[in-house]
C-alpha positions as protocol buffer text, in pm:
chain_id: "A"
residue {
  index: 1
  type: UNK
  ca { x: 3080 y: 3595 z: -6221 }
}
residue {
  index: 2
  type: UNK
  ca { x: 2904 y: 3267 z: -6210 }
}
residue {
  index: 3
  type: UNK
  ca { x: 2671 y: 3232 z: -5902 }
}
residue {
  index: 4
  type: UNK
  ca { x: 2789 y: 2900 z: -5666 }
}
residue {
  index: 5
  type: UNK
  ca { x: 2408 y: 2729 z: -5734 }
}
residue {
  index: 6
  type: UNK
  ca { x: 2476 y: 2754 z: -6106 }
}
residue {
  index: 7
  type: UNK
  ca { x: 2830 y: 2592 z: -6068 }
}
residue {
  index: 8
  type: UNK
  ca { x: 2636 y: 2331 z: -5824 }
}
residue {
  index: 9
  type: UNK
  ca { x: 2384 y: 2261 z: -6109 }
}
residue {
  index: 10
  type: UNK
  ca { x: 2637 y: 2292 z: -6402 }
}
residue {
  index: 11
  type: UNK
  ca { x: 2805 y: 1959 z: -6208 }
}
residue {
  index: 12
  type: UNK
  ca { x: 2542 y: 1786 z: -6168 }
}
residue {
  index: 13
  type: UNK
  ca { x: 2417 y: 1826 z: -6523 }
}
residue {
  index: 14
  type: UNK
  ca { x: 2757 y: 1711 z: -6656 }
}
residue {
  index: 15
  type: UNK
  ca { x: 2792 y: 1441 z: -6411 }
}
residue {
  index: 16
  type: UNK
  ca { x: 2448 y: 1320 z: -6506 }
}
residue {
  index: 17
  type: UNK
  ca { x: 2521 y: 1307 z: -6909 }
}
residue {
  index: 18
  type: UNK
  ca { x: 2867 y: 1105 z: -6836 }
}
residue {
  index: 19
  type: UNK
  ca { x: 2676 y: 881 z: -6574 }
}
residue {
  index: 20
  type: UNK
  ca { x: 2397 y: 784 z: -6943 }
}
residue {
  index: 21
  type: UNK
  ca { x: 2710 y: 750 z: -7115 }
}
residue {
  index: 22
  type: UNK
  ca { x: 2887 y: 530 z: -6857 }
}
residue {
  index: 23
  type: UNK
  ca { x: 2536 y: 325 z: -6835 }
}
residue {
  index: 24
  type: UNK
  ca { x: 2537 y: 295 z: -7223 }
}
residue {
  index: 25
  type: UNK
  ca { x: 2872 y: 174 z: -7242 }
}
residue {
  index: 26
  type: UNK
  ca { x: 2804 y: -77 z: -6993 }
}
residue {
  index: 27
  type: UNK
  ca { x: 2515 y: -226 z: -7144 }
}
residue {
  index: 28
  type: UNK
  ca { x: 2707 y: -227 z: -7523 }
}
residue {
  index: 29
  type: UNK
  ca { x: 2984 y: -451 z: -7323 }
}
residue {
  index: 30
  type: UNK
  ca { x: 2695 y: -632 z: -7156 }
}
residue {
  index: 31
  type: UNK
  ca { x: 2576 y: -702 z: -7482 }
}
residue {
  index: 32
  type: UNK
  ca { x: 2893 y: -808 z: -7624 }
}
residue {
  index: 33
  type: UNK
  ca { x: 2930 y: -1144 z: -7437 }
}
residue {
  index: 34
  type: UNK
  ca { x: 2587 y: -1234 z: -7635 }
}
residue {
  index: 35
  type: UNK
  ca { x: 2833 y: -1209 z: -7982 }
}
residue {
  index: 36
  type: UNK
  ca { x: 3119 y: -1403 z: -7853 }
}
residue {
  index: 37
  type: UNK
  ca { x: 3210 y: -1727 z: -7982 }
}
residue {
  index: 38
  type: UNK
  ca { x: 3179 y: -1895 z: -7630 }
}
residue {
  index: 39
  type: UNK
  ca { x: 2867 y: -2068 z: -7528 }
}
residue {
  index: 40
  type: UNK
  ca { x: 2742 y: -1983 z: -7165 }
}
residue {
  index: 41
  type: UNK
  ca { x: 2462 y: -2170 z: -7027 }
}
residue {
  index: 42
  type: UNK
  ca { x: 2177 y: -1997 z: -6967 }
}
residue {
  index: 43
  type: UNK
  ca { x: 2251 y: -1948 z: -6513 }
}
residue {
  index: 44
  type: UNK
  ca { x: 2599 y: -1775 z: -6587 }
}
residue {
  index: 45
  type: UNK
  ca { x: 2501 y: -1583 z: -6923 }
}
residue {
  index: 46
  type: UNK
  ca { x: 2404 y: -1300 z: -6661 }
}
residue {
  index: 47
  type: UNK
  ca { x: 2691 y: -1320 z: -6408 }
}
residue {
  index: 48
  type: UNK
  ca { x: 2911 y: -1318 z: -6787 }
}
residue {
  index: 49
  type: UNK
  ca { x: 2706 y: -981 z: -6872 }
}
residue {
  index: 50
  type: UNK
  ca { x: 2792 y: -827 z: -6469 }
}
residue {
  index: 51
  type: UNK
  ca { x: 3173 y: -954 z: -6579 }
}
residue {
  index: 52
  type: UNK
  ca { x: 3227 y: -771 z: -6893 }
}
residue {
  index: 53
  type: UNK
  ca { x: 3084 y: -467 z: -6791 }
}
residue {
  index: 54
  type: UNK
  ca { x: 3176 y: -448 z: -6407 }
}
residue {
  index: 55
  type: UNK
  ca { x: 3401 y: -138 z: -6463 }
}
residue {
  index: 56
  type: UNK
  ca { x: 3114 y: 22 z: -6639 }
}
residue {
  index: 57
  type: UNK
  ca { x: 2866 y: -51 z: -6316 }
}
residue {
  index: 58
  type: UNK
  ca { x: 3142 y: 79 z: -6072 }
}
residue {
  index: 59
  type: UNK
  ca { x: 3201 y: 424 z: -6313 }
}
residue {
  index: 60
  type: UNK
  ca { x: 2821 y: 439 z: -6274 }
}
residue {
  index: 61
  type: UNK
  ca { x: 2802 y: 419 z: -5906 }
}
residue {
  index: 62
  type: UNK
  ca { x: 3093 y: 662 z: -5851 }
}
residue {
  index: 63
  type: UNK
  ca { x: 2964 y: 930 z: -6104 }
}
residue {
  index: 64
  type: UNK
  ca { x: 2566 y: 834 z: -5942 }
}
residue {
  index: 65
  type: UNK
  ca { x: 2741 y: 947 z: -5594 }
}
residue {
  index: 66
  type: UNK
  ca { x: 2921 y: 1271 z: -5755 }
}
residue {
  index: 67
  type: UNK
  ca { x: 2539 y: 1354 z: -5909 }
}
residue {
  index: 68
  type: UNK
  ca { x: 2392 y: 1360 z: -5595 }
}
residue {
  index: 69
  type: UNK
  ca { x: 2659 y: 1511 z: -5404 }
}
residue {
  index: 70
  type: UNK
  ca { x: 2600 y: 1777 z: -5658 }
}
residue {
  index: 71
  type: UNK
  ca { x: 2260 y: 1819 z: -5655 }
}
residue {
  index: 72
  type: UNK
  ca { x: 2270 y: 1836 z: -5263 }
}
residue {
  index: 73
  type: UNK
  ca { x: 2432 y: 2107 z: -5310 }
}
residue {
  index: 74
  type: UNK
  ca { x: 2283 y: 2265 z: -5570 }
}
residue {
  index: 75
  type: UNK
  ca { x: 1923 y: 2247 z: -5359 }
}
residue {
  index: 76
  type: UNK
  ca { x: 2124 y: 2407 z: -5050 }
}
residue {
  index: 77
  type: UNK
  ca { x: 2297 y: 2689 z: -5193 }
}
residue {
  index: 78
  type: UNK
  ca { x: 1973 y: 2789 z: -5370 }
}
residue {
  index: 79
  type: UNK
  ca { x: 1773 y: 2790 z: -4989 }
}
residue {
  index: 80
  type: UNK
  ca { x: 2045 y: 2967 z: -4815 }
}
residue {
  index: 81
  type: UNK
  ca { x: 2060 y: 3243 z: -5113 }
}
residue {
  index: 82
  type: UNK
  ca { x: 1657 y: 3193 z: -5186 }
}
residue {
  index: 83
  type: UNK
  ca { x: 1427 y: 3489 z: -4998 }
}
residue {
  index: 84
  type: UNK
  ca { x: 1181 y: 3273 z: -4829 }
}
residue {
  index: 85
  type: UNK
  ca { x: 827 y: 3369 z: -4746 }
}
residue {
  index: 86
  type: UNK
  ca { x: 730 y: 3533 z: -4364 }
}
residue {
  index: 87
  type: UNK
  ca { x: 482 y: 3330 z: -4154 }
}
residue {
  index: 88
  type: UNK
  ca { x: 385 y: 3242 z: -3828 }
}
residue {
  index: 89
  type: UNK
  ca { x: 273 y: 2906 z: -3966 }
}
residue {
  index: 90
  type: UNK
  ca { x: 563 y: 2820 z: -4186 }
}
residue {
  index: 91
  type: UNK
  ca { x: 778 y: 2924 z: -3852 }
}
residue {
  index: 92
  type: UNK
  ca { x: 587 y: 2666 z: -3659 }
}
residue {
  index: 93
  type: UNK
  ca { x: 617 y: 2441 z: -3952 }
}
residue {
  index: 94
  type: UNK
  ca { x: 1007 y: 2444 z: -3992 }
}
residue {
  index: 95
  type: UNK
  ca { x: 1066 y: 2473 z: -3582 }
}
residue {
  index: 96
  type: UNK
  ca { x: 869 y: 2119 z: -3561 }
}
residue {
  index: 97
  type: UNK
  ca { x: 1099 y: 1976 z: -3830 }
}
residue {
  index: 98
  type: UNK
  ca { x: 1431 y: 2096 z: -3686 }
}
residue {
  index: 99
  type: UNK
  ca { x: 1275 y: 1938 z: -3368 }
}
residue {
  index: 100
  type: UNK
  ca { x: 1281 y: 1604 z: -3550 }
}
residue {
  index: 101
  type: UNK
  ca { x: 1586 y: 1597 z: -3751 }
}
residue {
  index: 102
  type: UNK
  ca { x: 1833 y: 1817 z: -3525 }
}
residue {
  index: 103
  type: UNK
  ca { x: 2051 y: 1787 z: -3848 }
}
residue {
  index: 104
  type: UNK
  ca { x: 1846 y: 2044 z: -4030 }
}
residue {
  index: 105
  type: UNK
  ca { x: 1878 y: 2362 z: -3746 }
}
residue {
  index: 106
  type: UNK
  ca { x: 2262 y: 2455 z: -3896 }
}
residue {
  index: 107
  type: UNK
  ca { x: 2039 y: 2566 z: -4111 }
}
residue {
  index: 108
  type: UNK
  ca { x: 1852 y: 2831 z: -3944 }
}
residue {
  index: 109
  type: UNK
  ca { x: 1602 y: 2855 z: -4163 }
}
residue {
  index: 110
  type: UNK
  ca { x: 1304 y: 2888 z: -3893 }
}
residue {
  index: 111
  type: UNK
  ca { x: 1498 y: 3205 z: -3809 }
}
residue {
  index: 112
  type: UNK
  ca { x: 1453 y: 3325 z: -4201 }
}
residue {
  index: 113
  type: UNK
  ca { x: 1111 y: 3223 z: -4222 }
}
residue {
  index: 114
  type: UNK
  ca { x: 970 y: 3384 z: -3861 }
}
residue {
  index: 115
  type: UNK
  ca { x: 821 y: 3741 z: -3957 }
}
residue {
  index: 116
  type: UNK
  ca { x: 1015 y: 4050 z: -3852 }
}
residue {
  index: 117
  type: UNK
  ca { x: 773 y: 4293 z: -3642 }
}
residue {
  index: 118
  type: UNK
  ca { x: 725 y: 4530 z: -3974 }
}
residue {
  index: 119
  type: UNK
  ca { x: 585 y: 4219 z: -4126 }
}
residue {
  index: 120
  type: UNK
  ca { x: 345 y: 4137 z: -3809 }
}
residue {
  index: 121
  type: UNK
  ca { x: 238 y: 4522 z: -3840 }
}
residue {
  index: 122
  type: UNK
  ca { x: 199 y: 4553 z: -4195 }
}
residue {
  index: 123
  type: UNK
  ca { x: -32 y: 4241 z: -4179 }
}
residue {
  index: 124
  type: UNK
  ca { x: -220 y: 4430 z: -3925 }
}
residue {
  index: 125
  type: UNK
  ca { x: -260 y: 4774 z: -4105 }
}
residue {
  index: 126
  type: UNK
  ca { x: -360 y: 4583 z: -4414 }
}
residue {
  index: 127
  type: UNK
  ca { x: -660 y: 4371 z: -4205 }
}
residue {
  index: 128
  type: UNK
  ca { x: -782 y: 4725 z: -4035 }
}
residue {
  index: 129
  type: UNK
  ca { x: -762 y: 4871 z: -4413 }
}
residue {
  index: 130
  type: UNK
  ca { x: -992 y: 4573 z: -4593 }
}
residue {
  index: 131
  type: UNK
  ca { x: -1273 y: 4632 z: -4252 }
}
residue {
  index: 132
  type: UNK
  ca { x: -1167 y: 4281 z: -4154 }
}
residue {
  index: 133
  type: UNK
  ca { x: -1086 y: 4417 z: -3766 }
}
residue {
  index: 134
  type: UNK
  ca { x: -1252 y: 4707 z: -3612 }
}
residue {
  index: 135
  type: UNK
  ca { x: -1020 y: 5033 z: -3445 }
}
residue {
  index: 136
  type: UNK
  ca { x: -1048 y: 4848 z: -3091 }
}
residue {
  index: 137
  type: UNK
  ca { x: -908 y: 4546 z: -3218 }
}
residue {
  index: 138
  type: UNK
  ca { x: -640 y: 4721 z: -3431 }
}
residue {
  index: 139
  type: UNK
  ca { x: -470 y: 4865 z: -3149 }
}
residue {
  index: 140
  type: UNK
  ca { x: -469 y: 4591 z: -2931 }
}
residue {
  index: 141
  type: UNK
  ca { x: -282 y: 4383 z: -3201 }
}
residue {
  index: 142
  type: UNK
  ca { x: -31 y: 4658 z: -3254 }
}
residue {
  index: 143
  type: UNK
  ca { x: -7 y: 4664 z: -2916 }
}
residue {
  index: 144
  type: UNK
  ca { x: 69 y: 4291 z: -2838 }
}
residue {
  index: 145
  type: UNK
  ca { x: 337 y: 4329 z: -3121 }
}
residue {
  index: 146
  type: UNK
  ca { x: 472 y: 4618 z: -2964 }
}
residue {
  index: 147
  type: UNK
  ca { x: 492 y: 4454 z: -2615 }
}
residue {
  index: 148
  type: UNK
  ca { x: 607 y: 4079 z: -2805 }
}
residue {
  index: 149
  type: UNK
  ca { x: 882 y: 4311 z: -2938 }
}
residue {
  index: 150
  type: UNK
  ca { x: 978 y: 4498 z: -2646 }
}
residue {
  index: 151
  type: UNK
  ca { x: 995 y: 4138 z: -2419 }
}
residue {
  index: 152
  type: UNK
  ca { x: 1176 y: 4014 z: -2688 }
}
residue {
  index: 153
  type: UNK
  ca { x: 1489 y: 4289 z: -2702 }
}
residue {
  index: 154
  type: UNK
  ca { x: 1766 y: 4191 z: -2530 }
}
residue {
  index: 155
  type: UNK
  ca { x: 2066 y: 4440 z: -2454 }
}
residue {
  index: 156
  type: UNK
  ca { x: 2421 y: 4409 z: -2614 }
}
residue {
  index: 157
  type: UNK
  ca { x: 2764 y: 4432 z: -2503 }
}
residue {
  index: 158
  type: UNK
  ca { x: 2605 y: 4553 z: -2239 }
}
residue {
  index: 159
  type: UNK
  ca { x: 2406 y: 4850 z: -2298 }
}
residue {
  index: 160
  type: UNK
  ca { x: 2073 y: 4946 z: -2227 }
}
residue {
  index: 161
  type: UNK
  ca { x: 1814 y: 4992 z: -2485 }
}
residue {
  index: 162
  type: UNK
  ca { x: 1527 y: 5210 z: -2492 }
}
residue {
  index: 163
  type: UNK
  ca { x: 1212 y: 5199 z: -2649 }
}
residue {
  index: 164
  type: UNK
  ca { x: 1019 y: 5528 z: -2686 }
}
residue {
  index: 165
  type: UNK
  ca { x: 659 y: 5449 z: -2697 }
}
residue {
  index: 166
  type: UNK
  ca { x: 484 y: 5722 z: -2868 }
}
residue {
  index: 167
  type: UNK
  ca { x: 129 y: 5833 z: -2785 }
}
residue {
  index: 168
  type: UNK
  ca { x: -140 y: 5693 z: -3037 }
}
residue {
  index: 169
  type: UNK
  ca { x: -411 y: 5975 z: -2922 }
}
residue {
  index: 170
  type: UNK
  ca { x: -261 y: 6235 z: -3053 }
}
């Protein structure tokens, strides 16, 4: 089965090839007042031109609209199906933009893009393996994730949870 995006695209592909055609049509009509056997002086030669090929101009904005419709929705379906990259920065990033346009946080993508706590400690582990953080500093980052993540858990439907911490000296 054909993925939505593709259908999206397909559309817009279409739409665009019959909005040329539509614009090529309109300019051949254009054209044709030039061959006519009536003589238009040279102020209403181009209001003549608009004339003959008005239908062609309103195809062209309709199918214009349908292409962008399309593609809007082509560029959406691809970011809601797309895996996007985890960072701290591109959170902040994406959290100031919904800020601005309130439009874009149906979205949720600063929800997609914030990194889950295997992410935070996988980034950590990988620091403390190239030497770029010493032991000391490698568990007090794990720690801090730990403790983000704990402050960060909220029960459901009413239960309790519990976090078993286990001890790192053994």
């Amino acid at each position: 089965m054909v993925s939505r995006h593709w259908l999206y695209f397909g559309g817009f592909v279409i739409t665009g090839v019959l909005l040329v055609g539509a614009g090529l049509m309109g300019v051949v009509d254009a054209l044709s007042v030039l061959s006519g056997d009536v003589y238009y002086g040279e102020e209403f030669i181009l209001l003549a031109m608009l004339g003959e090929a008005a239908e062609w101009v309103m195809v062209g904005l309709v199918l214009g609209l349908v292409a962008v419709v399309l593609l809007g929705a082509t560029i959406v379906s691809v970011l809601r199906s797309a895996s996007l990259p985890r960072s701290d920065r591109l959170v902040s990033l994406v959290e100031r933009l919904e800020r601005e346009y309130p439009i874009l946080r149906q979205f949720d993508v600063s929800e997609k893009v914030e990194p889950t706590v295997e992410d935070r400690e996988q980034r950590i582990k990988d620091r403390y393996a190239a030497g770029e953080i010493d032991e000391a500093e490698f568990e007090r980052e794990m720690e801090q994730v730990l403790d983000d993540d704990f402050a960060t858990e909220t029960p459901r439907s009413g239960n309790e949870t519990t976090v078993e911490i286990e001890d790192r000296d053994g």
